[in-house]
mmCIF file of C-alpha atoms and ligand atoms in Angstrom:
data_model
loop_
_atom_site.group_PDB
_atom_site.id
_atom_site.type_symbol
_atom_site.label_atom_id
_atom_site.label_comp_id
_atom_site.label_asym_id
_atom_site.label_seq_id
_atom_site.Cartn_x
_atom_site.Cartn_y
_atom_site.Cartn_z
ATOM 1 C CA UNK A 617 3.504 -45.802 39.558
ATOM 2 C CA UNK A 618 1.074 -43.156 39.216
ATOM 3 C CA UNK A 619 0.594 -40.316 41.408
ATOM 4 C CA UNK A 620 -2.460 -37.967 41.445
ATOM 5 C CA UNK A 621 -2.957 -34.196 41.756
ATOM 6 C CA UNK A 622 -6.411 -32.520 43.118
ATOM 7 C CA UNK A 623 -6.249 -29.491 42.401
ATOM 8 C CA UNK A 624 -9.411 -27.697 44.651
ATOM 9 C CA UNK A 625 -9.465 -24.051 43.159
ATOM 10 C CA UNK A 626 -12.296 -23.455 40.863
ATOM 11 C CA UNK A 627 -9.628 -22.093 39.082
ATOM 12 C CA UNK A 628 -8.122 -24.108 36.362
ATOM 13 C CA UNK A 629 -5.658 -21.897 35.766
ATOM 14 C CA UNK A 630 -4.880 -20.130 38.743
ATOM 15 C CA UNK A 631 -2.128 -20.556 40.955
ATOM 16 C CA UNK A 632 -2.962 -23.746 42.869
ATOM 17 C CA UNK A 633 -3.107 -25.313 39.229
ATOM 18 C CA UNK A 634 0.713 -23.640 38.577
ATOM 19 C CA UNK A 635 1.534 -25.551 41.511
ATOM 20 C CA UNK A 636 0.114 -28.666 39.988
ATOM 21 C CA UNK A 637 1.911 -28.599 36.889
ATOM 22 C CA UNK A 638 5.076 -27.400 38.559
ATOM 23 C CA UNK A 639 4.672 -30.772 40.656
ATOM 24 C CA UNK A 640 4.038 -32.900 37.733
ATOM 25 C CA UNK A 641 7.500 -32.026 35.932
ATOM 26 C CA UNK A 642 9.271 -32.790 39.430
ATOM 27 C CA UNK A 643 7.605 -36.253 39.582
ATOM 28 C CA UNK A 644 7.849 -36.945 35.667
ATOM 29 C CA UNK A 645 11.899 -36.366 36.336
ATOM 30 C CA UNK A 646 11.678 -38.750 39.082
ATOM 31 C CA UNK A 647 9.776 -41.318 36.110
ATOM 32 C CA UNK A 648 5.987 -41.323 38.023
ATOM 33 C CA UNK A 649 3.188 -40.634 35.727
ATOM 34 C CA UNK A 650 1.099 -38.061 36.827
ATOM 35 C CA UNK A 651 -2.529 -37.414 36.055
ATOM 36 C CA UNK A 652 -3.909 -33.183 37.059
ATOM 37 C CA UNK A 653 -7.696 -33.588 38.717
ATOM 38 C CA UNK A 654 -9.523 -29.850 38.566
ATOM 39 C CA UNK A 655 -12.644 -29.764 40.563
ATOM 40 C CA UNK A 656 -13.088 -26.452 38.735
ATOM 41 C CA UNK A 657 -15.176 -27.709 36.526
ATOM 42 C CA UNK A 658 -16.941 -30.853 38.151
ATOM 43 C CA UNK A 659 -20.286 -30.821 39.835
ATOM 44 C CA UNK A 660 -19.385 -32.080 43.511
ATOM 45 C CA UNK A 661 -22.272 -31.779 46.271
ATOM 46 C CA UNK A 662 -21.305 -31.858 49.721
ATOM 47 C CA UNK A 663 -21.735 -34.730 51.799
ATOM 48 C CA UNK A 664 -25.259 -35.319 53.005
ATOM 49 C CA UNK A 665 -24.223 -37.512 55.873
ATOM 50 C CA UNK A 666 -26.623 -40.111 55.294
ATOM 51 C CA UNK A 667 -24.327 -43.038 55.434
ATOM 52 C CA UNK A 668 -24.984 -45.025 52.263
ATOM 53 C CA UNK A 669 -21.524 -45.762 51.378
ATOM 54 C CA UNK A 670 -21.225 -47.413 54.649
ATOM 55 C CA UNK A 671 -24.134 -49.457 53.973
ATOM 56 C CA UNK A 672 -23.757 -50.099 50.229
ATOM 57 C CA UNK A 673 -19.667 -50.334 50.490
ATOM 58 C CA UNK A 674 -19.694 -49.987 46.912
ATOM 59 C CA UNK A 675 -16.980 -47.473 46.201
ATOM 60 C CA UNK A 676 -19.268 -45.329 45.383
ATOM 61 C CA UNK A 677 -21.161 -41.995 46.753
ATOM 62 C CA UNK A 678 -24.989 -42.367 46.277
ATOM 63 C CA UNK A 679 -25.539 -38.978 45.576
ATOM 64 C CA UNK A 680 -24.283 -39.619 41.491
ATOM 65 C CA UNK A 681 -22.459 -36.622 40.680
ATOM 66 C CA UNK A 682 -18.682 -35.799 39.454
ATOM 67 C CA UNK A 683 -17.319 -37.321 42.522
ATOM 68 C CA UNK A 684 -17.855 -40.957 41.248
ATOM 69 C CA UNK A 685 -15.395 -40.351 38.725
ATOM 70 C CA UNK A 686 -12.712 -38.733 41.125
ATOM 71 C CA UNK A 687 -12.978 -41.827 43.176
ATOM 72 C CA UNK A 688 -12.265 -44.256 40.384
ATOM 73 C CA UNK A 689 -9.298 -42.113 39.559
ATOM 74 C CA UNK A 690 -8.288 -42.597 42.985
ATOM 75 C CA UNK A 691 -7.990 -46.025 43.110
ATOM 76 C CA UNK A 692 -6.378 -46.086 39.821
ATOM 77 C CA UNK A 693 -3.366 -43.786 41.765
ATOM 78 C CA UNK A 694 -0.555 -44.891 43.895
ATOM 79 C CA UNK A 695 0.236 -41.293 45.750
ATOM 80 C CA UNK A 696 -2.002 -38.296 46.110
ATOM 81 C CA UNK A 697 -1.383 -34.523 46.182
ATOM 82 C CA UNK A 698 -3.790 -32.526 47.619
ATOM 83 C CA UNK A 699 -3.827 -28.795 46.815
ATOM 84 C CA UNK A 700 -6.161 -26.266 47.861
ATOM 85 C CA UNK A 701 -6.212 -22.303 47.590
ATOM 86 C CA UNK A 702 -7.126 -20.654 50.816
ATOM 87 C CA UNK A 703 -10.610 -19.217 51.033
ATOM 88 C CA UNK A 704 -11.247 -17.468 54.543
ATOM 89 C CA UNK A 705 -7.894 -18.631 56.048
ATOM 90 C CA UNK A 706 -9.327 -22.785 54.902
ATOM 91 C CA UNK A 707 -9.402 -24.830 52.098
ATOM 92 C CA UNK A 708 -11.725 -24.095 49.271
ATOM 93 C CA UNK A 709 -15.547 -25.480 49.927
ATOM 94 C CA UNK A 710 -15.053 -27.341 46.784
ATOM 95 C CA UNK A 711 -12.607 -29.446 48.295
ATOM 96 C CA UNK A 712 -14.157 -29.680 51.477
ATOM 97 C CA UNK A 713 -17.132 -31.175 49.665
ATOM 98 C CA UNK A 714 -14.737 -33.300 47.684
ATOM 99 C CA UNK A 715 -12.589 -34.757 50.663
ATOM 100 C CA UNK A 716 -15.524 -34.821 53.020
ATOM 101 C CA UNK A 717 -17.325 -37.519 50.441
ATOM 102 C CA UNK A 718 -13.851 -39.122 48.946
ATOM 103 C CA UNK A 719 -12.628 -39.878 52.227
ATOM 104 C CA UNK A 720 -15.843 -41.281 53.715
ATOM 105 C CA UNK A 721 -16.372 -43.541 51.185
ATOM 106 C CA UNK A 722 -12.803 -44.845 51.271
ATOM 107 C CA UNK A 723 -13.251 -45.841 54.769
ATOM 108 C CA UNK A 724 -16.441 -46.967 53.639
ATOM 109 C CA UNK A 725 -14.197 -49.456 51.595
ATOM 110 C CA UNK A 726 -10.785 -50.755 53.008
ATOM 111 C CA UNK A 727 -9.437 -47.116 53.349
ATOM 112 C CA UNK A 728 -8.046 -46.248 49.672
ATOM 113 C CA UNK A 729 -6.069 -44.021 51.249
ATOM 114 C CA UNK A 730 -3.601 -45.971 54.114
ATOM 115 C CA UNK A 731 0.212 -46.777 53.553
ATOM 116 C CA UNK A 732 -0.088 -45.129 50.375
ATOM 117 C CA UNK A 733 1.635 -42.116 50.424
ATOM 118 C CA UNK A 734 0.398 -38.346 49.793
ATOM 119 C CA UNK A 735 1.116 -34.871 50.326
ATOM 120 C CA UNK A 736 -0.496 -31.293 50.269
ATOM 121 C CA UNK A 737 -0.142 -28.062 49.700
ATOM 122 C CA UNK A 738 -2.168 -24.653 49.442
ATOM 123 C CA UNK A 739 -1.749 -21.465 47.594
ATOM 124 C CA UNK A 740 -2.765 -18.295 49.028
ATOM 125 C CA UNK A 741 -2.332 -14.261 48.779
ATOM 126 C CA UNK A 742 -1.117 -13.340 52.564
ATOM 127 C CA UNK A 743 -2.742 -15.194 55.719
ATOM 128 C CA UNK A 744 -4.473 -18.430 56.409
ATOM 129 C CA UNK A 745 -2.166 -20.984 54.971
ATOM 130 C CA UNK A 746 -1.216 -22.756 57.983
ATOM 131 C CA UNK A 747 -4.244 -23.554 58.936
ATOM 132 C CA UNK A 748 -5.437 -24.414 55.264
ATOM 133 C CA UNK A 749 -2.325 -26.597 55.179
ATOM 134 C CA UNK A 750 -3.280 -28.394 58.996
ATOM 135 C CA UNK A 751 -7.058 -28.750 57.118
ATOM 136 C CA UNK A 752 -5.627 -31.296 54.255
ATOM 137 C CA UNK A 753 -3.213 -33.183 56.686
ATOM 138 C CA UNK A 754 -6.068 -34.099 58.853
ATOM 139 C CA UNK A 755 -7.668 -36.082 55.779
ATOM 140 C CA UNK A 756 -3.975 -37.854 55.011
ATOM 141 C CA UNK A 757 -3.107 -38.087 58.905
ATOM 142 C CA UNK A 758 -6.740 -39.725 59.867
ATOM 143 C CA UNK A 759 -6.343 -42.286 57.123
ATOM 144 C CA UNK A 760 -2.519 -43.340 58.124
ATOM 145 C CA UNK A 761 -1.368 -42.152 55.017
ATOM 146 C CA UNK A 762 3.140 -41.874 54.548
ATOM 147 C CA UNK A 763 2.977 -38.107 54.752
ATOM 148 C CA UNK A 764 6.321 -36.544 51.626
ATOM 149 C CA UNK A 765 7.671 -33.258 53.661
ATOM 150 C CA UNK A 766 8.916 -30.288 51.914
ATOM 151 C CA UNK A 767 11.731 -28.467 53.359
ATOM 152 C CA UNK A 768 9.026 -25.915 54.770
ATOM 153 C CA UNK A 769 5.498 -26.048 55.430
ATOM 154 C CA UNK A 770 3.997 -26.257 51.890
ATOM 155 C CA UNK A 771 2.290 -22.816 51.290
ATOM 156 C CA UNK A 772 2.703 -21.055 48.750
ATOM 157 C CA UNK A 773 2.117 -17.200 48.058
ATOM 158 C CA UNK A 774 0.509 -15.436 45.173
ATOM 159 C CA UNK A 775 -2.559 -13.417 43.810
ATOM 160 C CA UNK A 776 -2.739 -13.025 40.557
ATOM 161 C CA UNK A 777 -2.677 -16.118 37.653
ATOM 162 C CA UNK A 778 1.706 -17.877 37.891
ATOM 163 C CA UNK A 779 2.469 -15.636 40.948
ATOM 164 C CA UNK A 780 2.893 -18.413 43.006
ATOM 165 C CA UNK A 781 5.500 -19.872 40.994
ATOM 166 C CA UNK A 782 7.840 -16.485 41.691
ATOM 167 C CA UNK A 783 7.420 -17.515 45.624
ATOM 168 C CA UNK A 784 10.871 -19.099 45.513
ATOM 169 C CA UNK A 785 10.976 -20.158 48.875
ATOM 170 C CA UNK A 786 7.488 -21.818 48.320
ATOM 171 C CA UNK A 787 8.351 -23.586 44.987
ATOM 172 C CA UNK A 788 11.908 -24.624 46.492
ATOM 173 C CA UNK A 789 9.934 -26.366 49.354
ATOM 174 C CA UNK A 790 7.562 -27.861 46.381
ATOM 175 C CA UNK A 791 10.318 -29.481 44.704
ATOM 176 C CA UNK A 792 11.873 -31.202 47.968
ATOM 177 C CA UNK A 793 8.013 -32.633 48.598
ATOM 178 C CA UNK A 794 8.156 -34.123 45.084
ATOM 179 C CA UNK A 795 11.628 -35.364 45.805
ATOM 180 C CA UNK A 796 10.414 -36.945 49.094
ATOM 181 C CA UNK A 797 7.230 -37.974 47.584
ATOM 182 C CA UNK A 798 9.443 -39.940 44.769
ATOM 183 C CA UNK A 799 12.053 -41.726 46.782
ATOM 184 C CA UNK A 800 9.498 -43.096 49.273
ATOM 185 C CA UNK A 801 6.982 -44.070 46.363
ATOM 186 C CA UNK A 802 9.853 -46.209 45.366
ATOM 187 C CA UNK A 803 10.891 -47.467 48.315
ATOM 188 C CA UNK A 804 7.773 -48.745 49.517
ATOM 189 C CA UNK A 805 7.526 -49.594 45.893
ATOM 190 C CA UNK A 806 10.698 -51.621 46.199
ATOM 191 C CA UNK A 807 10.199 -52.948 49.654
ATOM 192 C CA UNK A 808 9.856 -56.757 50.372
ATOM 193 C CA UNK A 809 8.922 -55.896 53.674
ATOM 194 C CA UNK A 810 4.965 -56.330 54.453
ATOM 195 C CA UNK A 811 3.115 -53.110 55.204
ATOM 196 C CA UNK A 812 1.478 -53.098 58.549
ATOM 197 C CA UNK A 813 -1.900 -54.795 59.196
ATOM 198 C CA UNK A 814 -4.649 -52.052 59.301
ATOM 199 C CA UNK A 815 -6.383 -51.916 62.733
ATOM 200 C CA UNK A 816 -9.842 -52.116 62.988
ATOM 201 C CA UNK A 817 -10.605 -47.960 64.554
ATOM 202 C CA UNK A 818 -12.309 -48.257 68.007
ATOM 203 C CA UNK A 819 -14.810 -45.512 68.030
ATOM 204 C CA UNK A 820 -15.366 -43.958 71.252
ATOM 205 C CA UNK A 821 -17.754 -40.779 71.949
ATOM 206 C CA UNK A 822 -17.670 -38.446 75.429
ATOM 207 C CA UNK A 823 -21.122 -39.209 76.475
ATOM 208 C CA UNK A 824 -21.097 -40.692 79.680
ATOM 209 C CA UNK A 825 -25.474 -41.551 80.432
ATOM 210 C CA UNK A 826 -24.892 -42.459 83.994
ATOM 211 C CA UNK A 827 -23.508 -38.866 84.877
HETATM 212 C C1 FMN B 800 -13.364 -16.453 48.222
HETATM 213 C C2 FMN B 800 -11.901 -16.188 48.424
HETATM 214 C C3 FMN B 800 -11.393 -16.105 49.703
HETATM 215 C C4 FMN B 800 -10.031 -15.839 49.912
HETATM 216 N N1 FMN B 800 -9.571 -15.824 51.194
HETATM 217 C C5 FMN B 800 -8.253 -15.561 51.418
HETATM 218 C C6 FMN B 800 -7.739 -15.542 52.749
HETATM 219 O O1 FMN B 800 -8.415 -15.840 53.721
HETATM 220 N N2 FMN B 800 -6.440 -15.213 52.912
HETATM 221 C C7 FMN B 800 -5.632 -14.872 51.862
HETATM 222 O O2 FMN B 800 -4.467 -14.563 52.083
HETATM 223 N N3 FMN B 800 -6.071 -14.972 50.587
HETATM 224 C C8 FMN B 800 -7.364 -15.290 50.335
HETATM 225 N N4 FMN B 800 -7.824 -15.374 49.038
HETATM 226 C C9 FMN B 800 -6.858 -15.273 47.922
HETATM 227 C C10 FMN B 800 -6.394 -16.653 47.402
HETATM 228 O O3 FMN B 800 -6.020 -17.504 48.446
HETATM 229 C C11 FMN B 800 -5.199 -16.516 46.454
HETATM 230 O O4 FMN B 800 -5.496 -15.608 45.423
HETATM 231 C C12 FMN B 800 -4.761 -17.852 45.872
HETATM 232 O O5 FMN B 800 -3.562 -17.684 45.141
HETATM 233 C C13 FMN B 800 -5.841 -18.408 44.937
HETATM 234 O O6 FMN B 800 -5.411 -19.615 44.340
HETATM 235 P P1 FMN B 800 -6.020 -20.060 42.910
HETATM 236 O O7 FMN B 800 -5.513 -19.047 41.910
HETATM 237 O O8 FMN B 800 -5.500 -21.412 42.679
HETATM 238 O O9 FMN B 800 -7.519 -20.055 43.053
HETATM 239 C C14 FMN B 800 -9.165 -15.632 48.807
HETATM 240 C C15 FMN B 800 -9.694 -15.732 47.511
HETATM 241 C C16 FMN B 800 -11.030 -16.002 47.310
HETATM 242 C C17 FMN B 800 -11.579 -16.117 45.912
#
């Protein structure tokens, strides 16, 4: 089982990255491989909207940048962790490009993303995080991921490079996500029970022509 960390700061040492590798000794205790993903340094447009990965279905995003490779990571993965700092009380725009584009094209493909399980934190210096932290569920909650809790909502505070990891109450809620994330990676893992069929979405939209 492999589990797989996005770290959205365009820091690759800053505090959502301390986070990360705080993560990946939890889950390497638990015996999951973990593999560290910094859009830092990748070139990742944001999504055009044009619709090609519905139409090509592929797995791939048309516009052939860094994301290409994020995606094949992806479906190389068996859990996700999604961390973001907060930027103007949200998630980075990096990510936003990132998870606008990585999630279309999933659900351009099968959904990548549904009964596998995931999680997500963000890292920030005083205000925003809750809504930063609402931002990253929508992707997992939209895509009927199995959402690991921590014992709080996962944000954790700091400023300057490691300060997050002095947030106790933060990291203590990190390390009961990992240990939620683990057990139901293995149970699901360990389960002879089939996972639910996927419904086919109905789309709906509010315009009504005849009013
Ligand atoms: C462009 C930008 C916007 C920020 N906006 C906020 C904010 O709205 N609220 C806040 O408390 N901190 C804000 N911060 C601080 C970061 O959230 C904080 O330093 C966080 O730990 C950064 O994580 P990183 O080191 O992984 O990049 C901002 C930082 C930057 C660079």
């Amino acid at each position: 089982m492999k589990i797989l960390i996005i770290n959205g700061s365009p820091k690759l040492n800053g505090n959502t990255a301390s986070c990360a590798n705080y993560l990946k000794d939890c889950f390497e205790k638990n015996n999951i491989e973990v593999e560290i993903y910094h859009l830092g340094n990748k070139n990742i447009h944001h999504c055009n909207a044009c619709g090609a990965c519905y139409r090509n279905k592929n797995n791939r995003c048309i516009i052939d940048d860094d994301l290409n490779e994020l995606i094949t990571k992806v479906r190389m993965a068996d859990g996700y962790v999604f961390g973001s700092p907060i930027h103007y009380s949200d998630i980075s725009g990096l990510m936003k490009n990132a998870l606008d584009r990585l999630f279309y094209v999933a659900g351009a493909n099968g959904n990548y993303f549904a009964h596998k399980v995931g999680s997500s934190y963000v890292c920030v210096r005083r205000s925003g995080g809750s809504n930063g932290f609402h931002t990253l569920n929508n992707y997992l909650l939209y895509s009927e991921m199995f959402i690991a809790t921590g014992s709080y909502w996962n944000i954790i505070h700091g400023t300057i490079k490691q300060e997050a990891l002095k947030d106790a109450e933060g990291i203590n809620t990190l390390s009961a996500m990992a240990n939620n994330m683990a057990y139901l990676m293995k149970v699901i893992d360990n389960s002879t029970i089939e996972k639910p069929e996927l419904q086919p979405k109905i789309v709906t939209n509010f315009i009504r022509e005849d009013l």
